[in-house]
PDB file of N, CA and C in Angstrom:
ATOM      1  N   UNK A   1      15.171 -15.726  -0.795  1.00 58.00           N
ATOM      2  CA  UNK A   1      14.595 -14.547  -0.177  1.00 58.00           C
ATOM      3  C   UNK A   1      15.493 -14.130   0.987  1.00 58.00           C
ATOM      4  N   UNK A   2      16.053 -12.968   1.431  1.00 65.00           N
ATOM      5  CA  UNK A   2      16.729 -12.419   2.326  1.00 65.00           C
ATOM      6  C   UNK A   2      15.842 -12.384   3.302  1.00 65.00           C
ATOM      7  N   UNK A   3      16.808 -12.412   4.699  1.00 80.00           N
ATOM      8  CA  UNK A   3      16.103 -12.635   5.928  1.00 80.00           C
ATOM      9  C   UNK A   3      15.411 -11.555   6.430  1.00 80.00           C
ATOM     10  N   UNK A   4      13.991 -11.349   7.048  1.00 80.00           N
ATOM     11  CA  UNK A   4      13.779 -10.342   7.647  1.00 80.00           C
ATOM     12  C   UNK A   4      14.358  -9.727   8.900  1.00 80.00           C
ATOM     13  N   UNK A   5      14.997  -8.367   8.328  1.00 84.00           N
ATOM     14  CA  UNK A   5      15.334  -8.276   9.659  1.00 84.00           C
ATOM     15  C   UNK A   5      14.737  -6.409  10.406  1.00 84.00           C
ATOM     16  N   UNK A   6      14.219  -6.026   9.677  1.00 91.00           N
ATOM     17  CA  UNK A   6      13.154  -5.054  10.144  1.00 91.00           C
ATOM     18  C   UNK A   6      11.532  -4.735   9.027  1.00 91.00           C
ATOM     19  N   UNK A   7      11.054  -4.427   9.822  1.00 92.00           N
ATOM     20  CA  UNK A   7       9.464  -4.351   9.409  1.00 92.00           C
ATOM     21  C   UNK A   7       9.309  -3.139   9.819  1.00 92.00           C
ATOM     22  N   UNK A   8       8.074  -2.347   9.022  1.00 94.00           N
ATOM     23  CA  UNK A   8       7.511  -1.029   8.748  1.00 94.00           C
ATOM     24  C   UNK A   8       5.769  -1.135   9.061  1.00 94.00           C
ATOM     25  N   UNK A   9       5.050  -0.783   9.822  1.00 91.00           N
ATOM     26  CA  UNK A   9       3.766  -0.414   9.957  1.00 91.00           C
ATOM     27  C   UNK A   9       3.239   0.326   9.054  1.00 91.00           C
ATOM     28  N   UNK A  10       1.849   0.078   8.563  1.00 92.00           N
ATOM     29  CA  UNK A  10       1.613   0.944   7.070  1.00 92.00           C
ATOM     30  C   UNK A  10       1.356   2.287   7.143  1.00 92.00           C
ATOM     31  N   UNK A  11       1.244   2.915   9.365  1.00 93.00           N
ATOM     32  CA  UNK A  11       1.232   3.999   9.492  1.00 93.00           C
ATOM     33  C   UNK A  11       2.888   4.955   8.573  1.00 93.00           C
ATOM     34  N   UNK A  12       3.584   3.930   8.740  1.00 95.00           N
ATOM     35  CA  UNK A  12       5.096   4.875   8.932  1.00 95.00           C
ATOM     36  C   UNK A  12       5.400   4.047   7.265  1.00 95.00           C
ATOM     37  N   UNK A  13       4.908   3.704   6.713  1.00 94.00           N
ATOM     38  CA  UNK A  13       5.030   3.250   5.231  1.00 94.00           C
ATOM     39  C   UNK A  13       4.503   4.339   4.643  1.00 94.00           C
ATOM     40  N   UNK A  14       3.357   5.006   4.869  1.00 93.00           N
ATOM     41  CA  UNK A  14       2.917   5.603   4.432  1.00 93.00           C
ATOM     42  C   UNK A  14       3.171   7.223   4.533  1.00 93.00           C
ATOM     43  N   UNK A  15       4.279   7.380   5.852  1.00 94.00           N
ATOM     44  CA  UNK A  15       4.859   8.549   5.963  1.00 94.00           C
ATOM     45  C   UNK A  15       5.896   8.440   4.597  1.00 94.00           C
ATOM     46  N   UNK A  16       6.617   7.328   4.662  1.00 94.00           N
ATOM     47  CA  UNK A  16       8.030   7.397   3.856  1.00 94.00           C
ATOM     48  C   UNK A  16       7.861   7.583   2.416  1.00 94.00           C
ATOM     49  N   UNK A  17       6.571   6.994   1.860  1.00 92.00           N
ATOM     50  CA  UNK A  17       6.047   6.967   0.689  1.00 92.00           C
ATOM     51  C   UNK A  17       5.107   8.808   0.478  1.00 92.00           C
ATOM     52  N   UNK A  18       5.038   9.375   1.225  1.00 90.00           N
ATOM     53  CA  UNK A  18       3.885  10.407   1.542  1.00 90.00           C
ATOM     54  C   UNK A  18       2.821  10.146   0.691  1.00 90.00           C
ATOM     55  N   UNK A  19       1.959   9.061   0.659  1.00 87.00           N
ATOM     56  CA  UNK A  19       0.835   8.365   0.598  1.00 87.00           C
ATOM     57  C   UNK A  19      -0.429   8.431   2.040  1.00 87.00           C
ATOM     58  N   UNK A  20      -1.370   8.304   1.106  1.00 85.00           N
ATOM     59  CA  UNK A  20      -2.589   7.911   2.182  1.00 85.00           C
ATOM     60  C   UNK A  20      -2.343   6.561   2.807  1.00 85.00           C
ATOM     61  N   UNK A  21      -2.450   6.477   3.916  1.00 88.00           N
ATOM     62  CA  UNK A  21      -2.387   5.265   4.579  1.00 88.00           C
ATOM     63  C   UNK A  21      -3.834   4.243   4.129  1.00 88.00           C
ATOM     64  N   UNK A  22      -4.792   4.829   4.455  1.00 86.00           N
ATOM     65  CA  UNK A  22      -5.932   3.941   4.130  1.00 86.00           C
ATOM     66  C   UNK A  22      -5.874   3.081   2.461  1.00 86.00           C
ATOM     67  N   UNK A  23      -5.056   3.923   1.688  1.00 84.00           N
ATOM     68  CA  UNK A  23      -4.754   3.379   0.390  1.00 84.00           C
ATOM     69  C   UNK A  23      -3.622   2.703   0.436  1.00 84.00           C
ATOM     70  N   UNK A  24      -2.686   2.148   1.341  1.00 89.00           N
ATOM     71  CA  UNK A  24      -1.652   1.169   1.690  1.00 89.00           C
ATOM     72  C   UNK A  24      -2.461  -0.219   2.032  1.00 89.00           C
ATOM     73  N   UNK A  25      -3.555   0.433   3.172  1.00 87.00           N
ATOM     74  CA  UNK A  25      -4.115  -0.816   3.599  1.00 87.00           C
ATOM     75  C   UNK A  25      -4.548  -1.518   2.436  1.00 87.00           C
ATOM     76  N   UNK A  26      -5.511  -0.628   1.896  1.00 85.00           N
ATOM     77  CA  UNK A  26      -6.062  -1.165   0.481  1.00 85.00           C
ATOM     78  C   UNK A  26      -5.252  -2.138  -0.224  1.00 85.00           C
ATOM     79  N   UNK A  27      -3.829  -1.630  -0.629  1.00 86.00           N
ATOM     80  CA  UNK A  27      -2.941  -2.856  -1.360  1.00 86.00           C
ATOM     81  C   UNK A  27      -2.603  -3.691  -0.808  1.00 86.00           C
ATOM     82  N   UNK A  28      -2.130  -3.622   0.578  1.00 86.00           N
ATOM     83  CA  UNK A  28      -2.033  -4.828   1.049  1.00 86.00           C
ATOM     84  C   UNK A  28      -3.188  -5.873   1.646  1.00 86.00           C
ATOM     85  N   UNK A  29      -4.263  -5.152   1.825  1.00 83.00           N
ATOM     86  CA  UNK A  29      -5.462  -6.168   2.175  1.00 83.00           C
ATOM     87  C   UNK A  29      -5.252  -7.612   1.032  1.00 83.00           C
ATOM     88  N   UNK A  30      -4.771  -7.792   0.502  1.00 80.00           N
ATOM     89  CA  UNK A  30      -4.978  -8.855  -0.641  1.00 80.00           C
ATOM     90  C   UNK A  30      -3.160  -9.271  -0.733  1.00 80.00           C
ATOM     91  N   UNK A  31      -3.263 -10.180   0.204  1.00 79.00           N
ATOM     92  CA  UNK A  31      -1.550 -10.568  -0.032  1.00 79.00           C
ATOM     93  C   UNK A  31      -0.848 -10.990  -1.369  1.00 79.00           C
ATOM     94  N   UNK A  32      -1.594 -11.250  -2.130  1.00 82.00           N
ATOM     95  CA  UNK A  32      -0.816 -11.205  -3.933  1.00 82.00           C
ATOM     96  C   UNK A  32      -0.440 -10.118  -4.272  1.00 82.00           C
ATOM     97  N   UNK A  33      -0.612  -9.030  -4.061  1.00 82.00           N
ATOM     98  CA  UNK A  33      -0.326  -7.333  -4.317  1.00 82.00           C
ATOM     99  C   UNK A  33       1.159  -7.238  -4.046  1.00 82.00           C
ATOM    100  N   UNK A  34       1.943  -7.880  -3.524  1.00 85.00           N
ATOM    101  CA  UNK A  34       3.168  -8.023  -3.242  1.00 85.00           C
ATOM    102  C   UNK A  34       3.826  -9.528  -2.829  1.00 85.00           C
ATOM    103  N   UNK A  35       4.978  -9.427  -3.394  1.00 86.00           N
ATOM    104  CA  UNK A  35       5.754 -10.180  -3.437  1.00 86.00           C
ATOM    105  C   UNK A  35       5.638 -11.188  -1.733  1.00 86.00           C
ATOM    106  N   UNK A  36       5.316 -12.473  -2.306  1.00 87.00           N
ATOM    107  CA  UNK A  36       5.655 -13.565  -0.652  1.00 87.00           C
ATOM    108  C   UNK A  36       6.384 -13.206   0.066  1.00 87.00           C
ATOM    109  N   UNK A  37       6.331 -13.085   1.022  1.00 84.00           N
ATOM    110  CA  UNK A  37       7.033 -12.766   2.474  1.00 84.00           C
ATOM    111  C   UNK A  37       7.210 -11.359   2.699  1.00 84.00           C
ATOM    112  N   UNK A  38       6.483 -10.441   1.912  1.00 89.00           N
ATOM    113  CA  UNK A  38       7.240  -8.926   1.614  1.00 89.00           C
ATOM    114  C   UNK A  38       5.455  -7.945   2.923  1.00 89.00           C
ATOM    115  N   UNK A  39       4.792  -9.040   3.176  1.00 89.00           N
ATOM    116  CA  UNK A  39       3.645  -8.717   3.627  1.00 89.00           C
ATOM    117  C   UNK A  39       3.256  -9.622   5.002  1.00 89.00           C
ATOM    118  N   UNK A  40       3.828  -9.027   6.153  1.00 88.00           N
ATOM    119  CA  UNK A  40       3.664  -9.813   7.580  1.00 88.00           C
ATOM    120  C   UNK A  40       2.407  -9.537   8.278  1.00 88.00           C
ATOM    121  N   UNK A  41       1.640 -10.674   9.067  1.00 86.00           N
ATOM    122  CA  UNK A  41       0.361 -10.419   9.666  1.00 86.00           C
ATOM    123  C   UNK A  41       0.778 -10.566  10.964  1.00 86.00           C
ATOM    124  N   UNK A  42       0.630  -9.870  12.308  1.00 87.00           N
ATOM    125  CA  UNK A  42       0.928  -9.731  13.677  1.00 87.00           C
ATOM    126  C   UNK A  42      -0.504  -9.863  14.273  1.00 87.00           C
ATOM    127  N   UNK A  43      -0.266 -11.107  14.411  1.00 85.00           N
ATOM    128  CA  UNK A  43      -1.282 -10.867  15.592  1.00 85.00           C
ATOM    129  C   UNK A  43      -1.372 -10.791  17.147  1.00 85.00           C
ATOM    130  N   UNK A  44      -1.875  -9.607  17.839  1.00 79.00           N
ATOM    131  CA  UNK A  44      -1.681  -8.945  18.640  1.00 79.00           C
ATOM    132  C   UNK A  44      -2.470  -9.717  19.901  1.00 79.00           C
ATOM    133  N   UNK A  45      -2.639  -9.044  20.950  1.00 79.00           N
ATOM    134  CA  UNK A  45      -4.027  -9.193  21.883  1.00 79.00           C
ATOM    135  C   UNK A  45      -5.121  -8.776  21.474  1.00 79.00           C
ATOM    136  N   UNK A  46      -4.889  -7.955  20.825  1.00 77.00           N
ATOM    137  CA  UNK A  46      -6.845  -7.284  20.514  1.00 77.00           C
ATOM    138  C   UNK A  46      -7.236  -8.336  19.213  1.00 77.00           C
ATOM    139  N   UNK A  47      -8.397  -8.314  18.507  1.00 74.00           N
ATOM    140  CA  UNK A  47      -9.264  -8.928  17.834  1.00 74.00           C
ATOM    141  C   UNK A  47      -8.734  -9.094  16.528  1.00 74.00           C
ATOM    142  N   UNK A  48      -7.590  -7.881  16.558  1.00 77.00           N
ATOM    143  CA  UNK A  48      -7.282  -7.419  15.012  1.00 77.00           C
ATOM    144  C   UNK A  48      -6.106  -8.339  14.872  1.00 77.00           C
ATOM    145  N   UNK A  49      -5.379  -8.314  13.265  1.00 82.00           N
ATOM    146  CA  UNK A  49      -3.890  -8.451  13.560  1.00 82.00           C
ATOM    147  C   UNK A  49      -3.778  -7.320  12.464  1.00 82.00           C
ATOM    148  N   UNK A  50      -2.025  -6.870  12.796  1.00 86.00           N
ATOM    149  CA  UNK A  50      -1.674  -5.857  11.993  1.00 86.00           C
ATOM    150  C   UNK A  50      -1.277  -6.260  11.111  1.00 86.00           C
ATOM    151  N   UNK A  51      -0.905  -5.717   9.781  1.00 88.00           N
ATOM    152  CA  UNK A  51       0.030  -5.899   8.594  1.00 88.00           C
ATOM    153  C   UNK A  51       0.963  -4.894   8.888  1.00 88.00           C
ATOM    154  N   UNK A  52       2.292  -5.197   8.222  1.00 91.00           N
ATOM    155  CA  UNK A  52       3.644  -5.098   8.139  1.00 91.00           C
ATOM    156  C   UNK A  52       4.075  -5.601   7.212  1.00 91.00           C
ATOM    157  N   UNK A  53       4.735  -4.433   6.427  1.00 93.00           N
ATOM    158  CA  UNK A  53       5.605  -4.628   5.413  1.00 93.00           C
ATOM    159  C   UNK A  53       7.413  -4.432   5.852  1.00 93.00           C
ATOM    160  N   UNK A  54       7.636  -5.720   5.226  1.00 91.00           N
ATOM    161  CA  UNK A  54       9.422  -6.145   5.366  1.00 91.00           C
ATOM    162  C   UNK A  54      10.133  -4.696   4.425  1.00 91.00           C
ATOM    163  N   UNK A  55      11.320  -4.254   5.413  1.00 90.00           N
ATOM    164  CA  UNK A  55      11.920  -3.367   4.467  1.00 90.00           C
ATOM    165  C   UNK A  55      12.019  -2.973   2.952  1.00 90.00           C
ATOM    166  N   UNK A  56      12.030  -4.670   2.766  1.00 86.00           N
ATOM    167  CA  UNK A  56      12.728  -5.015   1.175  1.00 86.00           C
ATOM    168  C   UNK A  56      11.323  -4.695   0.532  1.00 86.00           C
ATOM    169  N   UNK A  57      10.065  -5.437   1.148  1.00 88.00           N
ATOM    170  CA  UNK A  57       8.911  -4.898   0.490  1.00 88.00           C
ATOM    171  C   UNK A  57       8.583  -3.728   0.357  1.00 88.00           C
ATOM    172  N   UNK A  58       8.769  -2.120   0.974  1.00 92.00           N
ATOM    173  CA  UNK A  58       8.031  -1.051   1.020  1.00 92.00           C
ATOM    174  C   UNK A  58       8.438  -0.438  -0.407  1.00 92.00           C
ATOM    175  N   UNK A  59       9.612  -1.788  -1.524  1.00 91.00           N
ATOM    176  CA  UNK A  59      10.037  -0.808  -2.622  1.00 91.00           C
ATOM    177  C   UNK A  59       8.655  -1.326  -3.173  1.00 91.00           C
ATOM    178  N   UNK A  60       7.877  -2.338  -3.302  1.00 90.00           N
ATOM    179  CA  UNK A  60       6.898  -2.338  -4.420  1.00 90.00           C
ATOM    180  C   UNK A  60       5.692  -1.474  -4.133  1.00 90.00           C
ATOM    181  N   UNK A  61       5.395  -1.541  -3.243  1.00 90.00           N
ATOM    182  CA  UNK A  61       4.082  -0.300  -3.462  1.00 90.00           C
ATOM    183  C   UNK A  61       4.839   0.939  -3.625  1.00 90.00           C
ATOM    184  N   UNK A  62       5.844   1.732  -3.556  1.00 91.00           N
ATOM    185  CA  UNK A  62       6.491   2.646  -4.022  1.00 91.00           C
ATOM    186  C   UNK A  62       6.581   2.693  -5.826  1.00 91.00           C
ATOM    187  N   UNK A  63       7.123   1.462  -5.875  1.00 91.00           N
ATOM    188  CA  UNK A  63       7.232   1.101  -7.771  1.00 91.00           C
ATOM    189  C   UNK A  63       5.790   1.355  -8.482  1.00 91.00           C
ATOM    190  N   UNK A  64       5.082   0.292  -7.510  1.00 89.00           N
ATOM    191  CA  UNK A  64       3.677   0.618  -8.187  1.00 89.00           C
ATOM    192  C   UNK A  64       2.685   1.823  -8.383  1.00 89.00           C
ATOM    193  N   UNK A  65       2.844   2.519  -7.058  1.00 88.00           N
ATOM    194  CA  UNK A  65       2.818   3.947  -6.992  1.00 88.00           C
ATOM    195  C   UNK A  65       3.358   4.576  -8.283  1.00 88.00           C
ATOM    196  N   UNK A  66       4.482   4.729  -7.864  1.00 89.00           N
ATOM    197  CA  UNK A  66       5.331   5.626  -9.020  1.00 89.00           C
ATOM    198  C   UNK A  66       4.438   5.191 -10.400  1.00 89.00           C
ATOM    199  N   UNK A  67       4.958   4.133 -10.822  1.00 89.00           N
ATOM    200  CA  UNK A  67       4.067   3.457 -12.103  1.00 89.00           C
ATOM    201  C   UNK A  67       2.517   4.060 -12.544  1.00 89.00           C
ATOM    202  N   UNK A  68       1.922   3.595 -11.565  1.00 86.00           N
ATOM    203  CA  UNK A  68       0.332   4.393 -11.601  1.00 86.00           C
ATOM    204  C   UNK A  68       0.089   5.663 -11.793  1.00 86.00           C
ATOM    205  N   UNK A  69       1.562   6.868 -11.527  1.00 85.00           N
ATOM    206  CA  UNK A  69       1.130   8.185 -11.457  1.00 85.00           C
ATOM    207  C   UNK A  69       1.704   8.494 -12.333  1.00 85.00           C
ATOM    208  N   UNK A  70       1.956   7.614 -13.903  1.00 87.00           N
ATOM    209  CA  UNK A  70       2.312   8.190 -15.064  1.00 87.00           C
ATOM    210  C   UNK A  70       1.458   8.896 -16.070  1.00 87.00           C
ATOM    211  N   UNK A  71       0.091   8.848 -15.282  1.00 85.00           N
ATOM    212  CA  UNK A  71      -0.985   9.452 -15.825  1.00 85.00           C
ATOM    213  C   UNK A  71      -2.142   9.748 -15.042  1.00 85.00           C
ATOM    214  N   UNK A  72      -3.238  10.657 -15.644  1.00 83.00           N
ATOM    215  CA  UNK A  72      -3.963  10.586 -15.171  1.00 83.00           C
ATOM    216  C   UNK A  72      -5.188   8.982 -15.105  1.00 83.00           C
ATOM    217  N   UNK A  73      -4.798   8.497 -16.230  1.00 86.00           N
ATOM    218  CA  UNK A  73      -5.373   7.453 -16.829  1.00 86.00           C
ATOM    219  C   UNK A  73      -5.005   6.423 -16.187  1.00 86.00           C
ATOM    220  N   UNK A  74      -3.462   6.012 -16.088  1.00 86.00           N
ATOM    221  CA  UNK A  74      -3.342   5.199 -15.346  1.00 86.00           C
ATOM    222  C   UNK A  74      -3.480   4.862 -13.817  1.00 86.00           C
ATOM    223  N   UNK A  75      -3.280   6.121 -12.957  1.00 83.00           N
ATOM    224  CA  UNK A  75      -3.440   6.396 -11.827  1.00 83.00           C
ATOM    225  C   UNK A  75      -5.430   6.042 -11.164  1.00 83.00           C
ATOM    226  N   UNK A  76      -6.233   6.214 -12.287  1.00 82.00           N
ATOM    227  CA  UNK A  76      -7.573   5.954 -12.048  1.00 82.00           C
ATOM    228  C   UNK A  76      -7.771   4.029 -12.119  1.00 82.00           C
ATOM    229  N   UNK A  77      -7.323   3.829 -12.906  1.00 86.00           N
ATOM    230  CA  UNK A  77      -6.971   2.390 -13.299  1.00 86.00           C
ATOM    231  C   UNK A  77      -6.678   1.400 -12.089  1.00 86.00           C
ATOM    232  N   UNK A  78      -5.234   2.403 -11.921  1.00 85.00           N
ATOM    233  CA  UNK A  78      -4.699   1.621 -10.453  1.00 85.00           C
ATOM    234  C   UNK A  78      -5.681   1.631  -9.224  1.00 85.00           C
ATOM    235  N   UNK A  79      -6.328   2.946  -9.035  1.00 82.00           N
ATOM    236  CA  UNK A  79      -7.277   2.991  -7.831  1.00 82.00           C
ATOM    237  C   UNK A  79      -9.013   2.166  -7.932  1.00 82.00           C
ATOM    238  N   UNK A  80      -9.103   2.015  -9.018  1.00 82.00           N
ATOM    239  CA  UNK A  80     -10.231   0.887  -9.894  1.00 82.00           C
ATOM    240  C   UNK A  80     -10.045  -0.621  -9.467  1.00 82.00           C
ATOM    241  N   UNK A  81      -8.407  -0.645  -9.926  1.00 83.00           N
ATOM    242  CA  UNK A  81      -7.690  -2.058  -9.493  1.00 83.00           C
ATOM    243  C   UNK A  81      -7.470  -2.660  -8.284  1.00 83.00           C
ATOM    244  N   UNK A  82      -6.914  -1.593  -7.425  1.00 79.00           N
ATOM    245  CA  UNK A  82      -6.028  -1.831  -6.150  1.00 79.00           C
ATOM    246  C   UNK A  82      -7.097  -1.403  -4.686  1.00 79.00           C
ATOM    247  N   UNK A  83      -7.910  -0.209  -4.558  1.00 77.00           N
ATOM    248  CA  UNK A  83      -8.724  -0.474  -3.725  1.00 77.00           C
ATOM    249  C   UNK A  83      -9.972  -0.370  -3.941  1.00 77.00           C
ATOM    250  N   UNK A  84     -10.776  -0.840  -2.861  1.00 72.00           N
ATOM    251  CA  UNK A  84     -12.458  -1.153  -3.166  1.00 72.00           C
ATOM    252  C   UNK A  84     -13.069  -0.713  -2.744  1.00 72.00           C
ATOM    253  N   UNK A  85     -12.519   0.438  -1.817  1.00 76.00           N
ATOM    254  CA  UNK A  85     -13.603   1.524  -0.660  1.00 76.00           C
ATOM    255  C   UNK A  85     -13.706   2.586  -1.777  1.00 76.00           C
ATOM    256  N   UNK A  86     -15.202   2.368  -2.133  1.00 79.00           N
ATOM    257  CA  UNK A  86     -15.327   4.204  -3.230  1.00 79.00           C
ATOM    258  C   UNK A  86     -14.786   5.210  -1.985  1.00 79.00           C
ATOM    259  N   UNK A  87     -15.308   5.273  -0.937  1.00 80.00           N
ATOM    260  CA  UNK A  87     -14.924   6.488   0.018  1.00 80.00           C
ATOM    261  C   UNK A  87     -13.425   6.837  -0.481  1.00 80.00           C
ATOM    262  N   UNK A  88     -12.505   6.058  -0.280  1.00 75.00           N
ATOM    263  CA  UNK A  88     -11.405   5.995  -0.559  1.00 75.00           C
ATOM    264  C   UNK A  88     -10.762   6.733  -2.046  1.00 75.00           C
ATOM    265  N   UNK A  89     -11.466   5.600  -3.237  1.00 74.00           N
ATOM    266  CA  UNK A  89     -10.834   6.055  -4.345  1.00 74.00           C
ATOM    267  C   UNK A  89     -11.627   7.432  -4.497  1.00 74.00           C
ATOM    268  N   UNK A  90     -12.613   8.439  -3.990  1.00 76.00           N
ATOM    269  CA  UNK A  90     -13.257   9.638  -4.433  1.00 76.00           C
ATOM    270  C   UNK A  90     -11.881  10.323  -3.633  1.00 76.00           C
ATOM    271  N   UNK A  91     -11.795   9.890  -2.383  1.00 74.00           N
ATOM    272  CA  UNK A  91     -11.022  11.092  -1.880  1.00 74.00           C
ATOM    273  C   UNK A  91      -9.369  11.347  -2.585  1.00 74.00           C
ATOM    274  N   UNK A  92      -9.180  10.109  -3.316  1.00 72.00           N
ATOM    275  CA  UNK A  92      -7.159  10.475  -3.617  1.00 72.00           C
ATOM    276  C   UNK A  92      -7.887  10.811  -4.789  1.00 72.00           C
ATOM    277  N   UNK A  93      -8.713  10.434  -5.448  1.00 66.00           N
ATOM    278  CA  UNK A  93      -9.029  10.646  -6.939  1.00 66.00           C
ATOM    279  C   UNK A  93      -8.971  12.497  -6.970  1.00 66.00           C
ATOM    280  N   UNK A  94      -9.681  12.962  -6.290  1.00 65.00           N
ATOM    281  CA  UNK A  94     -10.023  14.156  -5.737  1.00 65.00           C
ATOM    282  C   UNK A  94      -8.599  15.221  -5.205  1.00 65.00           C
ATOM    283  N   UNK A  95      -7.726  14.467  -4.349  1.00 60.00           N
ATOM    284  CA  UNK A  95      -6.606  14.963  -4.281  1.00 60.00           C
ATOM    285  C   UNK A  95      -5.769  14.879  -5.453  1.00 60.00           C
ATOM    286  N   UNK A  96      -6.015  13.497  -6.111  1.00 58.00           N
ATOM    287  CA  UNK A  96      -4.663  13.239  -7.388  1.00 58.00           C
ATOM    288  C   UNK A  96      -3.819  12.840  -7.166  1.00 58.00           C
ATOM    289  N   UNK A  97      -2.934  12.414  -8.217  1.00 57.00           N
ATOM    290  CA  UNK A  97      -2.004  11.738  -7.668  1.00 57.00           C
ATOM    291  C   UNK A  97      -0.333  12.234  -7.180  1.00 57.00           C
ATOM    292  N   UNK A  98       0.451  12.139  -6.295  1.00 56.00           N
ATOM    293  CA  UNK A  98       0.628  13.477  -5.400  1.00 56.00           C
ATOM    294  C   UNK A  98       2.458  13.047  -5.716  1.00 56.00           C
TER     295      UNK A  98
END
């Protein structure tokens, strides 16, 4: 595995990807969704810790993305699969896949 040497917040992951952020969190809430080490937890002062994705990681939710929006079919699938907030999957379902 190559060394980390910069990390991405899923705010600014989600700019680069022009994705919903709340549907980043979604994939990464579950660290198997990506590749070991490709998914960093920071924990801060406050209560929370953040996730951070390693450079090298921001290609798989991009891949998987891409992948999922080969259909309408598959793209429902993926949001069935990948997150668990209905709030969530009504609203991209609703936008589509972009």
């Amino acid at each position: 595995m190559p060394k980390v040497t910069q990390v991405y917040d899923l705010e600014r992951v989600a700019q680069m990807l022009g994705e919903e952020q709340e549907m980043l969190e979604a994939i990464v809430s579950n660290d198997d969704n990506l590749s070991y080490g490709n998914i960093i937890s920071v924990d801060t002062a406050t209560d929370e810790n953040t996730k951070l994705i390693t450079a090298h990681g921001v290609e798989e939710p991009r891949d998987m993305l891409s992948d999922a929006k080969r259909s309408p079919e598959h793209w429902r699938d993926f949001l069935d699969d990948f997150v668990n907030d209905p709030e969530i999957i009504a609203r991209v379902k609703e936008n589509g896949p972009r």
